[in-house]
CSV table of C-alpha atoms in Angstrom, one decimal:
chain,number,residue,atom,x,y,z
A,17,UNK,CA,0.0,0.0,0.0
A,18,UNK,CA,1.4,3.4,-1.0
A,19,UNK,CA,1.9,6.2,1.5
A,20,UNK,CA,-0.8,8.3,-0.4
A,21,UNK,CA,-3.3,5.4,-0.1
A,22,UNK,CA,-2.5,5.0,3.6
A,23,UNK,CA,-3.1,8.7,4.2
A,24,UNK,CA,-6.4,8.6,2.4
A,25,UNK,CA,-7.6,5.6,4.4
A,26,UNK,CA,-6.7,7.4,7.6
A,27,UNK,CA,-9.2,10.3,7.0
A,28,UNK,CA,-12.8,10.6,6.4
A,29,UNK,CA,-14.0,11.1,2.8
A,30,UNK,CA,-14.0,14.7,1.6
A,31,UNK,CA,-16.9,16.2,-0.3
A,32,UNK,CA,-16.2,19.4,-2.2
A,33,UNK,CA,-19.4,21.4,-2.6
A,34,UNK,CA,-19.8,24.1,-5.2
A,35,UNK,CA,-22.8,26.4,-4.6
A,36,UNK,CA,-24.0,29.6,-6.1
A,37,UNK,CA,-22.6,32.4,-3.9
A,38,UNK,CA,-26.0,33.5,-2.7
A,39,UNK,CA,-27.1,30.0,-1.7
A,40,UNK,CA,-27.8,29.7,2.1
A,41,UNK,CA,-29.5,26.3,2.3
A,42,UNK,CA,-27.5,23.6,0.7
A,43,UNK,CA,-24.5,23.8,3.1
A,44,UNK,CA,-26.9,23.6,6.1
A,45,UNK,CA,-28.7,20.6,4.7
A,46,UNK,CA,-25.3,18.9,3.9
A,47,UNK,CA,-23.9,19.6,7.3
A,48,UNK,CA,-27.1,18.4,9.1
A,49,UNK,CA,-27.3,15.2,7.1
A,50,UNK,CA,-23.7,14.3,6.2
A,51,UNK,CA,-21.4,15.6,9.0
A,52,UNK,CA,-21.3,12.3,10.9
A,53,UNK,CA,-20.0,10.5,7.8
A,54,UNK,CA,-18.1,12.9,5.6
A,55,UNK,CA,-16.2,16.2,5.7
A,56,UNK,CA,-17.9,18.8,3.5
A,57,UNK,CA,-15.9,21.7,2.1
A,58,UNK,CA,-17.5,24.5,0.1
A,59,UNK,CA,-16.5,26.8,-2.7
A,60,UNK,CA,-18.8,29.5,-4.0
A,61,UNK,CA,-19.7,30.5,-7.6
A,62,UNK,CA,-20.8,34.1,-8.0
A,63,UNK,CA,-24.5,34.4,-8.8
A,64,UNK,CA,-27.1,36.9,-7.7
A,65,UNK,CA,-30.0,36.5,-10.1
A,66,UNK,CA,-31.7,33.2,-10.8
A,67,UNK,CA,-32.1,33.7,-14.6
A,68,UNK,CA,-30.8,31.8,-17.6
A,69,UNK,CA,-28.2,34.5,-18.4
A,70,UNK,CA,-26.9,34.7,-14.9
A,71,UNK,CA,-26.6,30.9,-14.6
A,72,UNK,CA,-24.8,30.6,-17.9
A,73,UNK,CA,-22.3,33.2,-16.6
A,74,UNK,CA,-21.9,31.2,-13.4
A,75,UNK,CA,-21.2,28.0,-15.3
A,76,UNK,CA,-18.8,29.4,-17.8
A,77,UNK,CA,-16.9,31.9,-15.6
A,78,UNK,CA,-17.2,31.0,-11.9
A,79,UNK,CA,-17.7,27.3,-11.7
A,80,UNK,CA,-14.2,26.5,-13.1
A,81,UNK,CA,-12.7,28.7,-10.5
A,82,UNK,CA,-14.5,27.0,-7.7
A,83,UNK,CA,-13.5,23.6,-9.1
A,84,UNK,CA,-9.9,24.7,-9.2
A,85,UNK,CA,-10.0,25.8,-5.6
A,86,UNK,CA,-11.7,22.6,-4.3
A,87,UNK,CA,-9.1,20.6,-6.2
A,88,UNK,CA,-6.4,21.8,-3.9
A,89,UNK,CA,-7.9,19.9,-0.9
A,90,UNK,CA,-7.9,16.5,-2.8
A,91,UNK,CA,-11.6,15.8,-2.6
A,92,UNK,CA,-13.0,12.3,-3.1
A,93,UNK,CA,-16.1,13.8,-4.7
A,94,UNK,CA,-17.2,17.2,-6.0
A,95,UNK,CA,-20.8,18.3,-6.2
A,96,UNK,CA,-22.0,20.9,-8.7
A,97,UNK,CA,-24.7,22.3,-6.5
A,98,UNK,CA,-27.2,24.0,-8.8
A,99,UNK,CA,-30.2,22.2,-10.3
A,100,UNK,CA,-31.4,24.8,-12.6
A,101,UNK,CA,-28.0,25.6,-14.1
A,102,UNK,CA,-27.5,22.0,-14.9
A,103,UNK,CA,-30.9,21.8,-16.6
A,104,UNK,CA,-30.4,24.8,-18.9
A,105,UNK,CA,-29.8,22.7,-22.1
A,106,UNK,CA,-30.9,19.2,-21.0
A,107,UNK,CA,-29.3,16.3,-19.2
A,108,UNK,CA,-26.4,16.0,-21.7
A,109,UNK,CA,-25.4,19.5,-20.8
A,110,UNK,CA,-25.3,18.7,-17.1
A,111,UNK,CA,-23.1,15.7,-17.7
A,112,UNK,CA,-20.8,17.7,-20.0
A,113,UNK,CA,-20.4,20.5,-17.3
A,114,UNK,CA,-19.6,17.9,-14.7
A,115,UNK,CA,-17.0,16.2,-16.9
A,116,UNK,CA,-15.2,19.5,-17.4
A,117,UNK,CA,-15.3,20.4,-13.7
A,118,UNK,CA,-14.1,16.9,-12.8
A,119,UNK,CA,-11.0,17.4,-15.0
A,120,UNK,CA,-10.3,20.7,-13.2
A,121,UNK,CA,-10.9,19.5,-9.7
A,122,UNK,CA,-9.2,16.1,-10.4
A,123,UNK,CA,-12.1,14.3,-8.7
A,124,UNK,CA,-15.4,12.8,-9.8
A,125,UNK,CA,-18.1,15.5,-10.1
A,126,UNK,CA,-21.8,14.9,-9.4
A,127,UNK,CA,-24.4,17.1,-10.8
A,128,UNK,CA,-27.7,17.7,-9.0
A,129,UNK,CA,-29.7,16.9,-12.1
A,130,UNK,CA,-27.9,13.5,-12.4
A,131,UNK,CA,-28.6,12.7,-8.8
A,132,UNK,CA,-32.3,13.7,-9.1
A,133,UNK,CA,-32.6,11.5,-12.2
A,134,UNK,CA,-31.1,8.6,-10.3
A,135,UNK,CA,-33.4,8.9,-7.3
A,136,UNK,CA,-36.5,9.4,-9.5
A,137,UNK,CA,-35.5,6.3,-11.6
A,138,UNK,CA,-35.4,4.2,-8.4
A,139,UNK,CA,-39.0,5.0,-7.7
A,140,UNK,CA,-42.1,3.4,-9.4
A,141,UNK,CA,-44.0,6.6,-10.2
A,142,UNK,CA,-44.6,7.6,-13.8
A,143,UNK,CA,-46.7,10.8,-13.5
A,144,UNK,CA,-44.4,13.5,-12.1
A,145,UNK,CA,-45.3,16.8,-10.6
A,146,UNK,CA,-42.6,19.5,-10.3
A,147,UNK,CA,-42.5,22.3,-7.8
A,148,UNK,CA,-39.8,25.0,-7.8
A,149,UNK,CA,-39.2,28.5,-6.5
A,150,UNK,CA,-38.0,29.6,-9.9
A,151,UNK,CA,-39.3,31.8,-12.7
A,152,UNK,CA,-41.3,30.0,-15.5
A,153,UNK,CA,-38.3,29.6,-17.9
A,154,UNK,CA,-36.2,27.7,-15.3
A,155,UNK,CA,-39.1,25.7,-13.9
A,156,UNK,CA,-39.8,24.4,-17.4
A,157,UNK,CA,-36.1,23.6,-18.0
A,158,UNK,CA,-36.0,21.5,-14.8
A,159,UNK,CA,-39.3,19.8,-15.7
A,160,UNK,CA,-38.1,18.9,-19.2
A,161,UNK,CA,-34.8,17.5,-17.8
A,162,UNK,CA,-36.7,15.4,-15.1
A,163,UNK,CA,-38.7,13.5,-17.8
A,164,UNK,CA,-37.6,10.1,-19.0
A,165,UNK,CA,-38.7,7.4,-21.4
A,166,UNK,CA,-41.0,6.1,-18.6
A,167,UNK,CA,-41.8,9.3,-16.7
A,168,UNK,CA,-43.7,12.3,-17.8
A,169,UNK,CA,-44.5,15.7,-16.2
A,170,UNK,CA,-48.2,16.3,-15.6
A,171,UNK,CA,-47.8,19.6,-13.8
A,172,UNK,CA,-44.9,22.1,-13.2
A,173,UNK,CA,-45.3,25.2,-11.1
A,174,UNK,CA,-42.8,27.8,-9.9
A,175,UNK,CA,-43.1,30.6,-7.4
A,176,UNK,CA,-41.5,33.2,-9.8
A,177,UNK,CA,-38.6,34.2,-7.6
A,178,UNK,CA,-35.6,35.5,-9.6
A,179,UNK,CA,-33.4,36.9,-6.7
A,180,UNK,CA,-31.3,33.9,-5.8
A,181,UNK,CA,-30.8,34.8,-2.1
A,182,UNK,CA,-34.6,35.0,-1.8
A,183,UNK,CA,-35.1,31.4,-2.9
A,184,UNK,CA,-34.6,30.3,0.7
A,185,UNK,CA,-37.3,32.6,2.1
A,186,UNK,CA,-40.4,30.4,1.7
A,187,UNK,CA,-40.8,28.3,4.8
A,188,UNK,CA,-41.5,24.6,4.6
A,189,UNK,CA,-45.1,25.3,5.5
A,190,UNK,CA,-45.3,27.8,2.6
A,191,UNK,CA,-43.8,25.2,0.3
A,192,UNK,CA,-46.5,22.8,1.3
A,193,UNK,CA,-49.2,25.4,0.9
A,194,UNK,CA,-47.9,26.4,-2.6
A,195,UNK,CA,-47.8,22.8,-3.6
A,196,UNK,CA,-51.3,22.2,-2.4
A,197,UNK,CA,-52.7,25.2,-4.3
A,198,UNK,CA,-51.0,24.1,-7.5
A,199,UNK,CA,-51.4,20.3,-7.4
A,200,UNK,CA,-54.9,19.8,-5.9
A,201,UNK,CA,-56.9,17.9,-8.6
A,202,UNK,CA,-53.8,16.8,-10.5
A,203,UNK,CA,-53.2,13.0,-10.9
A,204,UNK,CA,-49.6,12.4,-10.1
A,205,UNK,CA,-47.7,9.6,-8.3
A,206,UNK,CA,-44.3,11.2,-7.8
A,207,UNK,CA,-43.2,14.7,-6.7
A,208,UNK,CA,-40.0,16.6,-7.4
A,209,UNK,CA,-39.3,19.8,-5.4
A,210,UNK,CA,-36.4,21.4,-7.1
A,211,UNK,CA,-33.7,23.9,-6.1
A,212,UNK,CA,-30.7,23.5,-3.8
A,213,UNK,CA,-31.5,26.9,-2.1
A,214,UNK,CA,-35.1,25.9,-1.3
A,215,UNK,CA,-36.1,24.5,2.1
A,216,UNK,CA,-37.6,21.5,0.4
A,217,UNK,CA,-35.7,18.9,2.4
A,218,UNK,CA,-37.4,20.2,5.5
A,219,UNK,CA,-40.7,20.2,3.8
A,220,UNK,CA,-40.3,16.7,2.4
A,221,UNK,CA,-42.0,14.7,5.3
A,222,UNK,CA,-45.0,17.1,5.3
A,223,UNK,CA,-45.3,16.9,1.5
A,224,UNK,CA,-45.3,13.1,1.6
A,225,UNK,CA,-48.0,13.1,4.3
A,226,UNK,CA,-50.0,15.7,2.3
A,227,UNK,CA,-50.0,13.9,-1.0
A,228,UNK,CA,-49.3,10.3,-0.2
A,229,UNK,CA,-46.6,10.0,-2.9
A,230,UNK,CA,-42.8,9.7,-2.9
A,231,UNK,CA,-41.1,13.1,-2.8
A,232,UNK,CA,-37.6,13.8,-4.1
A,233,UNK,CA,-35.9,17.1,-3.5
A,234,UNK,CA,-32.7,18.4,-5.1
A,235,UNK,CA,-30.7,18.2,-1.8
A,236,UNK,CA,-32.2,14.8,-0.7
A,237,UNK,CA,-31.3,13.4,-4.1
A,238,UNK,CA,-27.7,14.6,-3.9
A,239,UNK,CA,-27.3,13.4,-0.3
A,240,UNK,CA,-28.5,9.9,-1.3
A,241,UNK,CA,-26.2,9.8,-4.3
A,242,UNK,CA,-23.2,10.9,-2.2
A,243,UNK,CA,-23.8,8.1,0.2
A,244,UNK,CA,-24.1,5.6,-2.6
A,245,UNK,CA,-20.9,6.8,-4.3
A,246,UNK,CA,-18.8,7.1,-1.2
A,247,UNK,CA,-20.0,4.2,1.0
A,248,UNK,CA,-16.9,2.1,0.2
A,249,UNK,CA,-14.4,4.8,1.2
């Protein structure tokens, strides 16, 4: 066994988390859910507005810088922590972005959209409802990306928030109320609540009780995928 391998086995796995600079939720969810198993280290990607133009700028200009910085701590896994940015041009775009960031960080890179797809695929539902805090353009991007050959979106609704720091403002109870208003009377058997800066993970148990269907959130999906990928380390 090499000295480098011995050092790696003597420490806990390191997760490098890349978040939009104005995201105030994802780190809290990660530390609450993962801190007993992994060490989470964060780099920020400058973004103020949650719009297509701002997210393209974040991906092209600031994400590579964050990946470079995280690469210096020798992470075992890097997370590109923005659902809507990954969905801008479909699932192939998310995979391409993560491949490029992986090369910069010198570590495997997981996209939120990929994690969401994995968790949705593991569930039996076929009629998917999507709730987001986003403007319509980004809500529709996420909804399109969440579809598959066996899963179609029956309803997608967003709160219309474009100021990224304000995405965290709706309480879990308000998320449930918004979902109830927009999904009552809709026939769905699976619910995605998207956005890493949305308090959806806290709302997840209430949503499952409210609608009686499996609920996947951006952060719950990433957390589950991290555990699946790193459980052998």
